[in-house]
PDB file of C-alpha atoms in Angstrom:
ATOM      1  CA  UNK A   1     -31.479  47.072 -30.561  1.00  0.00           C
ATOM      2  CA  UNK A   2     -32.238  43.476 -29.627  1.00  0.00           C
ATOM      3  CA  UNK A   3     -32.165  42.688 -25.931  1.00  0.00           C
ATOM      4  CA  UNK A   4     -29.232  40.585 -24.852  1.00  0.00           C
ATOM      5  CA  UNK A   5     -30.087  37.185 -23.513  1.00  0.00           C
ATOM      6  CA  UNK A   6     -28.053  36.027 -20.544  1.00  0.00           C
ATOM      7  CA  UNK A   7     -26.252  32.761 -21.250  1.00  0.00           C
ATOM      8  CA  UNK A   8     -27.705  29.765 -19.561  1.00  0.00           C
ATOM      9  CA  UNK A   9     -25.541  28.324 -16.830  1.00  0.00           C
ATOM     10  CA  UNK A  10     -24.555  24.689 -17.151  1.00  0.00           C
ATOM     11  CA  UNK A  11     -26.805  22.413 -15.111  1.00  0.00           C
ATOM     12  CA  UNK A  12     -25.165  21.282 -11.911  1.00  0.00           C
ATOM     13  CA  UNK A  13     -24.494  17.583 -11.535  1.00  0.00           C
ATOM     14  CA  UNK A  14     -25.443  16.373  -8.081  1.00  0.00           C
ATOM     15  CA  UNK A  15     -22.695  14.558  -6.215  1.00  0.00           C
ATOM     16  CA  UNK A  16     -23.914  11.178  -5.081  1.00  0.00           C
ATOM     17  CA  UNK A  17     -23.032  10.331  -1.499  1.00  0.00           C
ATOM     18  CA  UNK A  18     -22.430   6.661  -0.741  1.00  0.00           C
ATOM     19  CA  UNK A  19     -24.451   5.100   2.023  1.00  0.00           C
ATOM     20  CA  UNK A  20     -22.732   3.502   4.994  1.00  0.00           C
ATOM     21  CA  UNK A  21     -23.742   0.061   3.717  1.00  0.00           C
ATOM     22  CA  UNK A  22     -22.272   0.801   0.290  1.00  0.00           C
ATOM     23  CA  UNK A  23     -18.968   1.896   1.820  1.00  0.00           C
ATOM     24  CA  UNK A  24     -18.878  -1.224   4.004  1.00  0.00           C
ATOM     25  CA  UNK A  25     -19.426  -3.452   0.973  1.00  0.00           C
ATOM     26  CA  UNK A  26     -16.982  -1.532  -1.221  1.00  0.00           C
ATOM     27  CA  UNK A  27     -14.127  -1.758   1.252  1.00  0.00           C
ATOM     28  CA  UNK A  28     -14.820  -5.376   2.178  1.00  0.00           C
ATOM     29  CA  UNK A  29     -14.749  -6.284  -1.527  1.00  0.00           C
ATOM     30  CA  UNK A  30     -11.498  -4.360  -2.125  1.00  0.00           C
ATOM     31  CA  UNK A  31      -9.664  -5.975   0.783  1.00  0.00           C
ATOM     32  CA  UNK A  32     -11.002  -9.398  -0.184  1.00  0.00           C
ATOM     33  CA  UNK A  33      -9.579  -8.739  -3.648  1.00  0.00           C
ATOM     34  CA  UNK A  34      -6.273  -7.702  -2.085  1.00  0.00           C
ATOM     35  CA  UNK A  35      -6.004 -11.019  -0.245  1.00  0.00           C
ATOM     36  CA  UNK A  36      -6.732 -13.005  -3.419  1.00  0.00           C
ATOM     37  CA  UNK A  37      -4.397 -10.955  -5.612  1.00  0.00           C
ATOM     38  CA  UNK A  38      -1.540 -10.899  -3.071  1.00  0.00           C
ATOM     39  CA  UNK A  39      -1.746 -14.684  -2.777  1.00  0.00           C
ATOM     40  CA  UNK A  40      -1.823 -15.155  -6.563  1.00  0.00           C
ATOM     41  CA  UNK A  41       1.118 -12.784  -7.041  1.00  0.00           C
ATOM     42  CA  UNK A  42       3.121 -14.500  -4.333  1.00  0.00           C
ATOM     43  CA  UNK A  43       2.526 -17.854  -6.042  1.00  0.00           C
ATOM     44  CA  UNK A  44       3.652 -16.492  -9.400  1.00  0.00           C
ATOM     45  CA  UNK A  45       0.221 -16.850 -11.002  1.00  0.00           C
ATOM     46  CA  UNK A  46       0.270 -13.071 -11.361  1.00  0.00           C
ATOM     47  CA  UNK A  47       3.588 -11.354 -12.028  1.00  0.00           C
ATOM     48  CA  UNK A  48       3.008  -7.912 -10.601  1.00  0.00           C
ATOM     49  CA  UNK A  49       0.522  -6.202  -8.281  1.00  0.00           C
ATOM     50  CA  UNK A  50       0.274  -2.500  -7.410  1.00  0.00           C
ATOM     51  CA  UNK A  51      -1.701  -1.732  -4.234  1.00  0.00           C
ATOM     52  CA  UNK A  52      -2.646   1.923  -3.798  1.00  0.00           C
ATOM     53  CA  UNK A  53      -4.237   3.439  -0.709  1.00  0.00           C
ATOM     54  CA  UNK A  54      -3.725   5.859   2.167  1.00  0.00           C
ATOM     55  CA  UNK A  55      -1.199   5.137   4.894  1.00  0.00           C
ATOM     56  CA  UNK A  56      -2.056   3.310   8.090  1.00  0.00           C
ATOM     57  CA  UNK A  57      -5.245   1.516   7.047  1.00  0.00           C
ATOM     58  CA  UNK A  58      -4.085  -2.057   6.633  1.00  0.00           C
ATOM     59  CA  UNK A  59      -2.775  -2.554   3.114  1.00  0.00           C
ATOM     60  CA  UNK A  60       0.735  -3.546   4.254  1.00  0.00           C
ATOM     61  CA  UNK A  61      -0.636  -5.727   7.054  1.00  0.00           C
ATOM     62  CA  UNK A  62      -2.877  -7.629   4.638  1.00  0.00           C
ATOM     63  CA  UNK A  63      -0.020  -8.317   2.230  1.00  0.00           C
ATOM     64  CA  UNK A  64       2.338  -9.320   5.064  1.00  0.00           C
ATOM     65  CA  UNK A  65      -0.197 -11.836   6.387  1.00  0.00           C
ATOM     66  CA  UNK A  66      -0.491 -13.465   2.969  1.00  0.00           C
ATOM     67  CA  UNK A  67       3.269 -13.540   2.469  1.00  0.00           C
ATOM     68  CA  UNK A  68       3.712 -15.165   5.900  1.00  0.00           C
ATOM     69  CA  UNK A  69       1.315 -17.926   4.844  1.00  0.00           C
ATOM     70  CA  UNK A  70       3.262 -18.494   1.628  1.00  0.00           C
ATOM     71  CA  UNK A  71       6.619 -18.538   3.403  1.00  0.00           C
ATOM     72  CA  UNK A  72       5.390 -21.504   5.464  1.00  0.00           C
ATOM     73  CA  UNK A  73       4.873 -23.289   2.134  1.00  0.00           C
ATOM     74  CA  UNK A  74       8.412 -22.672   0.889  1.00  0.00           C
ATOM     75  CA  UNK A  75       8.075 -19.337  -0.872  1.00  0.00           C
ATOM     76  CA  UNK A  76      10.691 -16.634  -0.262  1.00  0.00           C
ATOM     77  CA  UNK A  77       9.725 -13.002   0.368  1.00  0.00           C
ATOM     78  CA  UNK A  78      12.019  -9.958   0.437  1.00  0.00           C
ATOM     79  CA  UNK A  79      10.606  -6.717   1.852  1.00  0.00           C
ATOM     80  CA  UNK A  80      12.063  -3.400   0.745  1.00  0.00           C
ATOM     81  CA  UNK A  81      11.248  -0.176   2.606  1.00  0.00           C
ATOM     82  CA  UNK A  82      12.968   3.114   1.873  1.00  0.00           C
ATOM     83  CA  UNK A  83      15.315   4.426  -0.791  1.00  0.00           C
ATOM     84  CA  UNK A  84      16.684   2.040  -3.437  1.00  0.00           C
ATOM     85  CA  UNK A  85      19.414   2.887  -5.959  1.00  0.00           C
ATOM     86  CA  UNK A  86      19.142   1.414  -9.480  1.00  0.00           C
ATOM     87  CA  UNK A  87      22.154  -0.893  -9.044  1.00  0.00           C
ATOM     88  CA  UNK A  88      20.772  -2.139  -5.727  1.00  0.00           C
ATOM     89  CA  UNK A  89      17.447  -2.752  -7.439  1.00  0.00           C
ATOM     90  CA  UNK A  90      19.165  -4.836 -10.117  1.00  0.00           C
ATOM     91  CA  UNK A  91      20.789  -6.963  -7.397  1.00  0.00           C
ATOM     92  CA  UNK A  92      17.477  -7.323  -5.560  1.00  0.00           C
ATOM     93  CA  UNK A  93      15.804  -8.525  -8.728  1.00  0.00           C
ATOM     94  CA  UNK A  94      18.660 -10.952  -9.355  1.00  0.00           C
ATOM     95  CA  UNK A  95      18.454 -12.405  -5.845  1.00  0.00           C
ATOM     96  CA  UNK A  96      14.668 -12.781  -6.259  1.00  0.00           C
ATOM     97  CA  UNK A  97      14.820 -14.148  -9.791  1.00  0.00           C
ATOM     98  CA  UNK A  98      13.347 -17.572  -9.034  1.00  0.00           C
ATOM     99  CA  UNK A  99       9.719 -18.566  -9.545  1.00  0.00           C
ATOM    100  CA  UNK A 100       9.039 -18.956  -5.814  1.00  0.00           C
ATOM    101  CA  UNK A 101      10.468 -15.522  -4.905  1.00  0.00           C
ATOM    102  CA  UNK A 102       8.477 -12.363  -4.178  1.00  0.00           C
ATOM    103  CA  UNK A 103       9.782  -8.810  -3.905  1.00  0.00           C
ATOM    104  CA  UNK A 104       7.548  -6.479  -1.877  1.00  0.00           C
ATOM    105  CA  UNK A 105       8.254  -2.750  -2.219  1.00  0.00           C
ATOM    106  CA  UNK A 106       6.447  -1.054   0.666  1.00  0.00           C
ATOM    107  CA  UNK A 107       6.445   2.759   0.418  1.00  0.00           C
ATOM    108  CA  UNK A 108       9.676   2.696  -1.598  1.00  0.00           C
ATOM    109  CA  UNK A 109       8.293   5.311  -3.946  1.00  0.00           C
ATOM    110  CA  UNK A 110      11.740   6.698  -4.788  1.00  0.00           C
ATOM    111  CA  UNK A 111      12.097   3.941  -7.393  1.00  0.00           C
ATOM    112  CA  UNK A 112       9.284   5.529  -9.413  1.00  0.00           C
ATOM    113  CA  UNK A 113      11.333   8.724  -9.817  1.00  0.00           C
ATOM    114  CA  UNK A 114      14.367   7.125 -11.440  1.00  0.00           C
ATOM    115  CA  UNK A 115      14.387   6.299 -15.158  1.00  0.00           C
ATOM    116  CA  UNK A 116      16.893   3.437 -14.824  1.00  0.00           C
ATOM    117  CA  UNK A 117      14.929   1.833 -11.984  1.00  0.00           C
ATOM    118  CA  UNK A 118      11.669   2.178 -13.886  1.00  0.00           C
ATOM    119  CA  UNK A 119      13.134   0.536 -16.985  1.00  0.00           C
ATOM    120  CA  UNK A 120      14.301  -2.395 -14.856  1.00  0.00           C
ATOM    121  CA  UNK A 121      10.855  -2.707 -13.273  1.00  0.00           C
ATOM    122  CA  UNK A 122       9.108  -2.536 -16.636  1.00  0.00           C
ATOM    123  CA  UNK A 123      11.255  -5.427 -17.804  1.00  0.00           C
ATOM    124  CA  UNK A 124      10.660  -7.396 -14.609  1.00  0.00           C
ATOM    125  CA  UNK A 125       6.885  -6.926 -14.809  1.00  0.00           C
ATOM    126  CA  UNK A 126       6.546  -7.443 -18.549  1.00  0.00           C
ATOM    127  CA  UNK A 127       4.029  -9.902 -19.988  1.00  0.00           C
ATOM    128  CA  UNK A 128       6.508 -11.534 -22.380  1.00  0.00           C
ATOM    129  CA  UNK A 129       7.251 -15.242 -22.009  1.00  0.00           C
ATOM    130  CA  UNK A 130      10.831 -14.559 -20.910  1.00  0.00           C
ATOM    131  CA  UNK A 131      11.811 -11.526 -18.848  1.00  0.00           C
ATOM    132  CA  UNK A 132      15.531 -10.963 -19.350  1.00  0.00           C
ATOM    133  CA  UNK A 133      17.083  -8.021 -17.496  1.00  0.00           C
ATOM    134  CA  UNK A 134      20.412  -6.388 -18.369  1.00  0.00           C
ATOM    135  CA  UNK A 135      22.959  -4.217 -16.550  1.00  0.00           C
ATOM    136  CA  UNK A 136      25.769  -3.314 -18.948  1.00  0.00           C
ATOM    137  CA  UNK A 137      28.004  -1.175 -16.774  1.00  0.00           C
ATOM    138  CA  UNK A 138      31.432  -1.498 -15.174  1.00  0.00           C
ATOM    139  CA  UNK A 139      29.803  -0.575 -11.860  1.00  0.00           C
ATOM    140  CA  UNK A 140      28.676  -4.213 -11.696  1.00  0.00           C
ATOM    141  CA  UNK A 141      32.248  -5.542 -11.637  1.00  0.00           C
ATOM    142  CA  UNK A 142      32.577  -5.872  -7.863  1.00  0.00           C
ATOM    143  CA  UNK A 143      28.955  -6.778  -7.108  1.00  0.00           C
ATOM    144  CA  UNK A 144      28.095 -10.173  -5.629  1.00  0.00           C
ATOM    145  CA  UNK A 145      24.841 -11.910  -4.749  1.00  0.00           C
ATOM    146  CA  UNK A 146      23.721 -13.306  -1.388  1.00  0.00           C
ATOM    147  CA  UNK A 147      26.107 -16.280  -1.788  1.00  0.00           C
ATOM    148  CA  UNK A 148      29.105 -14.156  -2.734  1.00  0.00           C
ATOM    149  CA  UNK A 149      28.884 -15.037  -6.424  1.00  0.00           C
ATOM    150  CA  UNK A 150      29.350 -12.383  -9.109  1.00  0.00           C
ATOM    151  CA  UNK A 151      26.156 -10.781 -10.365  1.00  0.00           C
ATOM    152  CA  UNK A 152      25.886 -11.337 -14.140  1.00  0.00           C
ATOM    153  CA  UNK A 153      25.273  -8.674 -16.776  1.00  0.00           C
ATOM    154  CA  UNK A 154      21.967 -10.319 -17.693  1.00  0.00           C
ATOM    155  CA  UNK A 155      19.607 -12.874 -16.200  1.00  0.00           C
ATOM    156  CA  UNK A 156      16.085 -14.198 -16.595  1.00  0.00           C
ATOM    157  CA  UNK A 157      13.671 -12.959 -13.947  1.00  0.00           C
ATOM    158  CA  UNK A 158      10.919 -15.408 -12.981  1.00  0.00           C
ATOM    159  CA  UNK A 159       9.891 -13.882  -9.651  1.00  0.00           C
ATOM    160  CA  UNK A 160       6.913 -11.733  -8.684  1.00  0.00           C
ATOM    161  CA  UNK A 161       6.652  -8.152  -7.452  1.00  0.00           C
ATOM    162  CA  UNK A 162       4.168  -6.358  -5.186  1.00  0.00           C
ATOM    163  CA  UNK A 163       4.219  -2.571  -4.901  1.00  0.00           C
ATOM    164  CA  UNK A 164       2.500  -1.029  -1.861  1.00  0.00           C
ATOM    165  CA  UNK A 165       2.166   2.713  -2.307  1.00  0.00           C
ATOM    166  CA  UNK A 166       0.301   5.814  -1.176  1.00  0.00           C
ATOM    167  CA  UNK A 167       0.423   7.165  -4.729  1.00  0.00           C
ATOM    168  CA  UNK A 168      -2.859   7.303  -6.639  1.00  0.00           C
ATOM    169  CA  UNK A 169      -1.590   6.099 -10.011  1.00  0.00           C
ATOM    170  CA  UNK A 170      -4.881   6.748 -11.841  1.00  0.00           C
ATOM    171  CA  UNK A 171      -5.031  10.342 -10.627  1.00  0.00           C
ATOM    172  CA  UNK A 172      -1.380  11.024 -11.451  1.00  0.00           C
ATOM    173  CA  UNK A 173      -1.757   9.542 -14.926  1.00  0.00           C
ATOM    174  CA  UNK A 174      -4.876  11.598 -15.637  1.00  0.00           C
ATOM    175  CA  UNK A 175      -3.303  14.796 -14.294  1.00  0.00           C
ATOM    176  CA  UNK A 176      -0.403  14.535 -16.734  1.00  0.00           C
ATOM    177  CA  UNK A 177       2.222  14.319 -13.993  1.00  0.00           C
ATOM    178  CA  UNK A 178       5.797  14.031 -15.221  1.00  0.00           C
ATOM    179  CA  UNK A 179       5.696  10.512 -13.790  1.00  0.00           C
ATOM    180  CA  UNK A 180       2.542   9.674 -15.758  1.00  0.00           C
ATOM    181  CA  UNK A 181       4.335   7.715 -18.539  1.00  0.00           C
ATOM    182  CA  UNK A 182       6.140   5.588 -15.943  1.00  0.00           C
ATOM    183  CA  UNK A 183       2.963   4.938 -13.985  1.00  0.00           C
ATOM    184  CA  UNK A 184       0.995   4.119 -17.135  1.00  0.00           C
ATOM    185  CA  UNK A 185       3.698   1.641 -18.196  1.00  0.00           C
ATOM    186  CA  UNK A 186       3.652  -0.121 -14.820  1.00  0.00           C
ATOM    187  CA  UNK A 187      -0.164  -0.242 -14.663  1.00  0.00           C
ATOM    188  CA  UNK A 188      -0.162  -1.756 -18.161  1.00  0.00           C
ATOM    189  CA  UNK A 189       2.137  -4.540 -16.953  1.00  0.00           C
ATOM    190  CA  UNK A 190       0.507  -5.109 -13.541  1.00  0.00           C
ATOM    191  CA  UNK A 191      -2.787  -5.610 -11.813  1.00  0.00           C
ATOM    192  CA  UNK A 192      -3.600  -2.272 -10.179  1.00  0.00           C
ATOM    193  CA  UNK A 193      -5.770  -2.308  -7.064  1.00  0.00           C
ATOM    194  CA  UNK A 194      -6.975   1.031  -5.715  1.00  0.00           C
ATOM    195  CA  UNK A 195      -8.378   0.378  -2.246  1.00  0.00           C
ATOM    196  CA  UNK A 196     -10.930   3.167  -2.779  1.00  0.00           C
ATOM    197  CA  UNK A 197     -10.416   5.029   0.481  1.00  0.00           C
ATOM    198  CA  UNK A 198     -10.808   8.696  -0.389  1.00  0.00           C
ATOM    199  CA  UNK A 199     -12.954  10.239   2.351  1.00  0.00           C
ATOM    200  CA  UNK A 200     -12.923  10.387   6.147  1.00  0.00           C
ATOM    201  CA  UNK A 201     -15.989   8.170   6.184  1.00  0.00           C
ATOM    202  CA  UNK A 202     -14.097   5.563   4.124  1.00  0.00           C
ATOM    203  CA  UNK A 203     -11.259   5.716   6.663  1.00  0.00           C
ATOM    204  CA  UNK A 204     -13.613   5.390   9.625  1.00  0.00           C
ATOM    205  CA  UNK A 205     -15.483   2.440   8.135  1.00  0.00           C
ATOM    206  CA  UNK A 206     -12.199   0.675   7.388  1.00  0.00           C
ATOM    207  CA  UNK A 207     -10.982   1.255  10.959  1.00  0.00           C
ATOM    208  CA  UNK A 208     -14.189  -0.237  12.333  1.00  0.00           C
ATOM    209  CA  UNK A 209     -13.867  -3.258  10.053  1.00  0.00           C
ATOM    210  CA  UNK A 210     -10.364  -4.009  11.306  1.00  0.00           C
ATOM    211  CA  UNK A 211     -11.254  -3.446  14.961  1.00  0.00           C
ATOM    212  CA  UNK A 212     -14.314  -5.687  14.625  1.00  0.00           C
ATOM    213  CA  UNK A 213     -11.949  -8.296  13.243  1.00  0.00           C
ATOM    214  CA  UNK A 214     -10.200  -8.462  16.615  1.00  0.00           C
ATOM    215  CA  UNK A 215      -7.447  -5.852  16.434  1.00  0.00           C
ATOM    216  CA  UNK A 216      -8.019  -4.549  19.982  1.00  0.00           C
ATOM    217  CA  UNK A 217      -9.249  -7.825  21.407  1.00  0.00           C
ATOM    218  CA  UNK A 218      -5.897  -9.399  20.575  1.00  0.00           C
ATOM    219  CA  UNK A 219      -4.267  -6.631  22.615  1.00  0.00           C
ATOM    220  CA  UNK A 220      -6.318  -7.392  25.725  1.00  0.00           C
ATOM    221  CA  UNK A 221      -9.229  -4.953  25.323  1.00  0.00           C
ATOM    222  CA  UNK A 222     -12.756  -6.135  26.054  1.00  0.00           C
ATOM    223  CA  UNK A 223     -15.905  -5.173  24.171  1.00  0.00           C
ATOM    224  CA  UNK A 224     -16.722  -2.215  26.428  1.00  0.00           C
ATOM    225  CA  UNK A 225     -13.193  -0.834  26.077  1.00  0.00           C
ATOM    226  CA  UNK A 226     -13.382  -1.191  22.309  1.00  0.00           C
ATOM    227  CA  UNK A 227     -16.739   0.594  22.040  1.00  0.00           C
ATOM    228  CA  UNK A 228     -15.470   3.528  24.125  1.00  0.00           C
ATOM    229  CA  UNK A 229     -12.306   3.913  22.036  1.00  0.00           C
ATOM    230  CA  UNK A 230     -14.151   3.728  18.710  1.00  0.00           C
ATOM    231  CA  UNK A 231     -16.812   6.163  19.907  1.00  0.00           C
ATOM    232  CA  UNK A 232     -14.132   8.663  20.913  1.00  0.00           C
ATOM    233  CA  UNK A 233     -12.498   8.378  17.488  1.00  0.00           C
ATOM    234  CA  UNK A 234     -15.816   8.766  15.665  1.00  0.00           C
ATOM    235  CA  UNK A 235     -16.767  11.818  17.752  1.00  0.00           C
ATOM    236  CA  UNK A 236     -13.442  13.496  16.989  1.00  0.00           C
ATOM    237  CA  UNK A 237     -12.830  12.567  13.365  1.00  0.00           C
ATOM    238  CA  UNK A 238     -12.166  16.183  12.359  1.00  0.00           C
ATOM    239  CA  UNK A 239      -9.783  16.925  15.223  1.00  0.00           C
ATOM    240  CA  UNK A 240      -7.442  13.940  15.190  1.00  0.00           C
ATOM    241  CA  UNK A 241      -3.977  14.407  13.702  1.00  0.00           C
ATOM    242  CA  UNK A 242      -4.612  11.441  11.459  1.00  0.00           C
ATOM    243  CA  UNK A 243      -7.315   8.857  10.931  1.00  0.00           C
ATOM    244  CA  UNK A 244      -5.573   5.504  10.819  1.00  0.00           C
ATOM    245  CA  UNK A 245      -5.091   2.187  12.568  1.00  0.00           C
ATOM    246  CA  UNK A 246      -1.939   3.638  14.107  1.00  0.00           C
ATOM    247  CA  UNK A 247      -4.085   6.313  15.749  1.00  0.00           C
ATOM    248  CA  UNK A 248      -6.360   3.593  17.127  1.00  0.00           C
ATOM    249  CA  UNK A 249      -3.308   1.969  18.728  1.00  0.00           C
ATOM    250  CA  UNK A 250      -2.164   5.302  20.171  1.00  0.00           C
ATOM    251  CA  UNK A 251      -5.516   6.041  21.756  1.00  0.00           C
ATOM    252  CA  UNK A 252      -5.867   2.456  22.988  1.00  0.00           C
ATOM    253  CA  UNK A 253      -2.442   2.823  24.611  1.00  0.00           C
ATOM    254  CA  UNK A 254      -3.576   5.983  26.410  1.00  0.00           C
ATOM    255  CA  UNK A 255      -6.699   4.153  27.568  1.00  0.00           C
ATOM    256  CA  UNK A 256      -4.508   1.421  29.035  1.00  0.00           C
ATOM    257  CA  UNK A 257      -2.268   4.019  30.730  1.00  0.00           C
ATOM    258  CA  UNK A 258      -5.072   5.834  32.503  1.00  0.00           C
ATOM    259  CA  UNK A 259      -8.700   4.718  32.254  1.00  0.00           C
ATOM    260  CA  UNK A 260      -9.845   7.875  34.034  1.00  0.00           C
ATOM    261  CA  UNK A 261      -7.979  10.577  32.117  1.00  0.00           C
ATOM    262  CA  UNK A 262      -7.303   8.852  28.774  1.00  0.00           C
ATOM    263  CA  UNK A 263      -9.585  11.179  26.787  1.00  0.00           C
ATOM    264  CA  UNK A 264      -7.845  14.242  28.239  1.00  0.00           C
ATOM    265  CA  UNK A 265      -4.474  12.737  27.332  1.00  0.00           C
ATOM    266  CA  UNK A 266      -5.717  11.990  23.820  1.00  0.00           C
ATOM    267  CA  UNK A 267      -6.860  15.588  23.352  1.00  0.00           C
ATOM    268  CA  UNK A 268      -3.398  16.812  24.305  1.00  0.00           C
ATOM    269  CA  UNK A 269      -1.373  14.397  22.171  1.00  0.00           C
ATOM    270  CA  UNK A 270      -3.604  13.242  19.299  1.00  0.00           C
ATOM    271  CA  UNK A 271      -5.530  16.404  18.353  1.00  0.00           C
ATOM    272  CA  UNK A 272      -4.428  19.138  15.979  1.00  0.00           C
ATOM    273  CA  UNK A 273      -4.111  22.719  17.230  1.00  0.00           C
ATOM    274  CA  UNK A 274      -4.827  22.066  20.896  1.00  0.00           C
TER     275      UNK A 274
END
């Protein structure tokens, strides 16, 4: 009887770890791209932009800064945060239908879960020459726009849309999520920018970039203060409740409260399981 040969195991593929310099460059390039794309979308050069990344690391702030610059030049921005019903979305699109109007959906992910809302957004973000949206329902009868005028059953949308989300569209599309067809349709009609922050080291590097840019200095902290706060965060990456710019502000606030006991206070309020 021939001896059985044990099957060969598949060769392991080593996981490449990015260097600190590579992470620095990657994130700087992504946020530079965000500034360029947000500006172009606000101007109507690009119709739709999806910005994906973890919460509290500057994606909303970057977009808001660009929109503030455009508003000084006569552009009109409407920010939407929270739950939006389909009919309300139709009205929002109507009120932002002009070429110099920008709708920014910031963590309003409920719209991705509604078929009617998604169909409206697909039409608004489409690449066709004319984007005509329809609402053929009696529920529109008593609806008015910002000037008290009746909202029509159809209109041409010439505005721009920016979506700021924590959802990883690529991952959800690849995983076959029930939302995958909706996400794929939006990505097809939009520029999709994944800010590429997946690891704690990515988060920490991004925090340092923003702080170096003057985040704490503008709040009255000197260089020594800033170094101490960042060092505390870096030493306790695995214990903090979250790793974000909001956490930096929390710890900086504790430092300002009590420069002697601020680390003790931070351990009590900012650490998990203490």
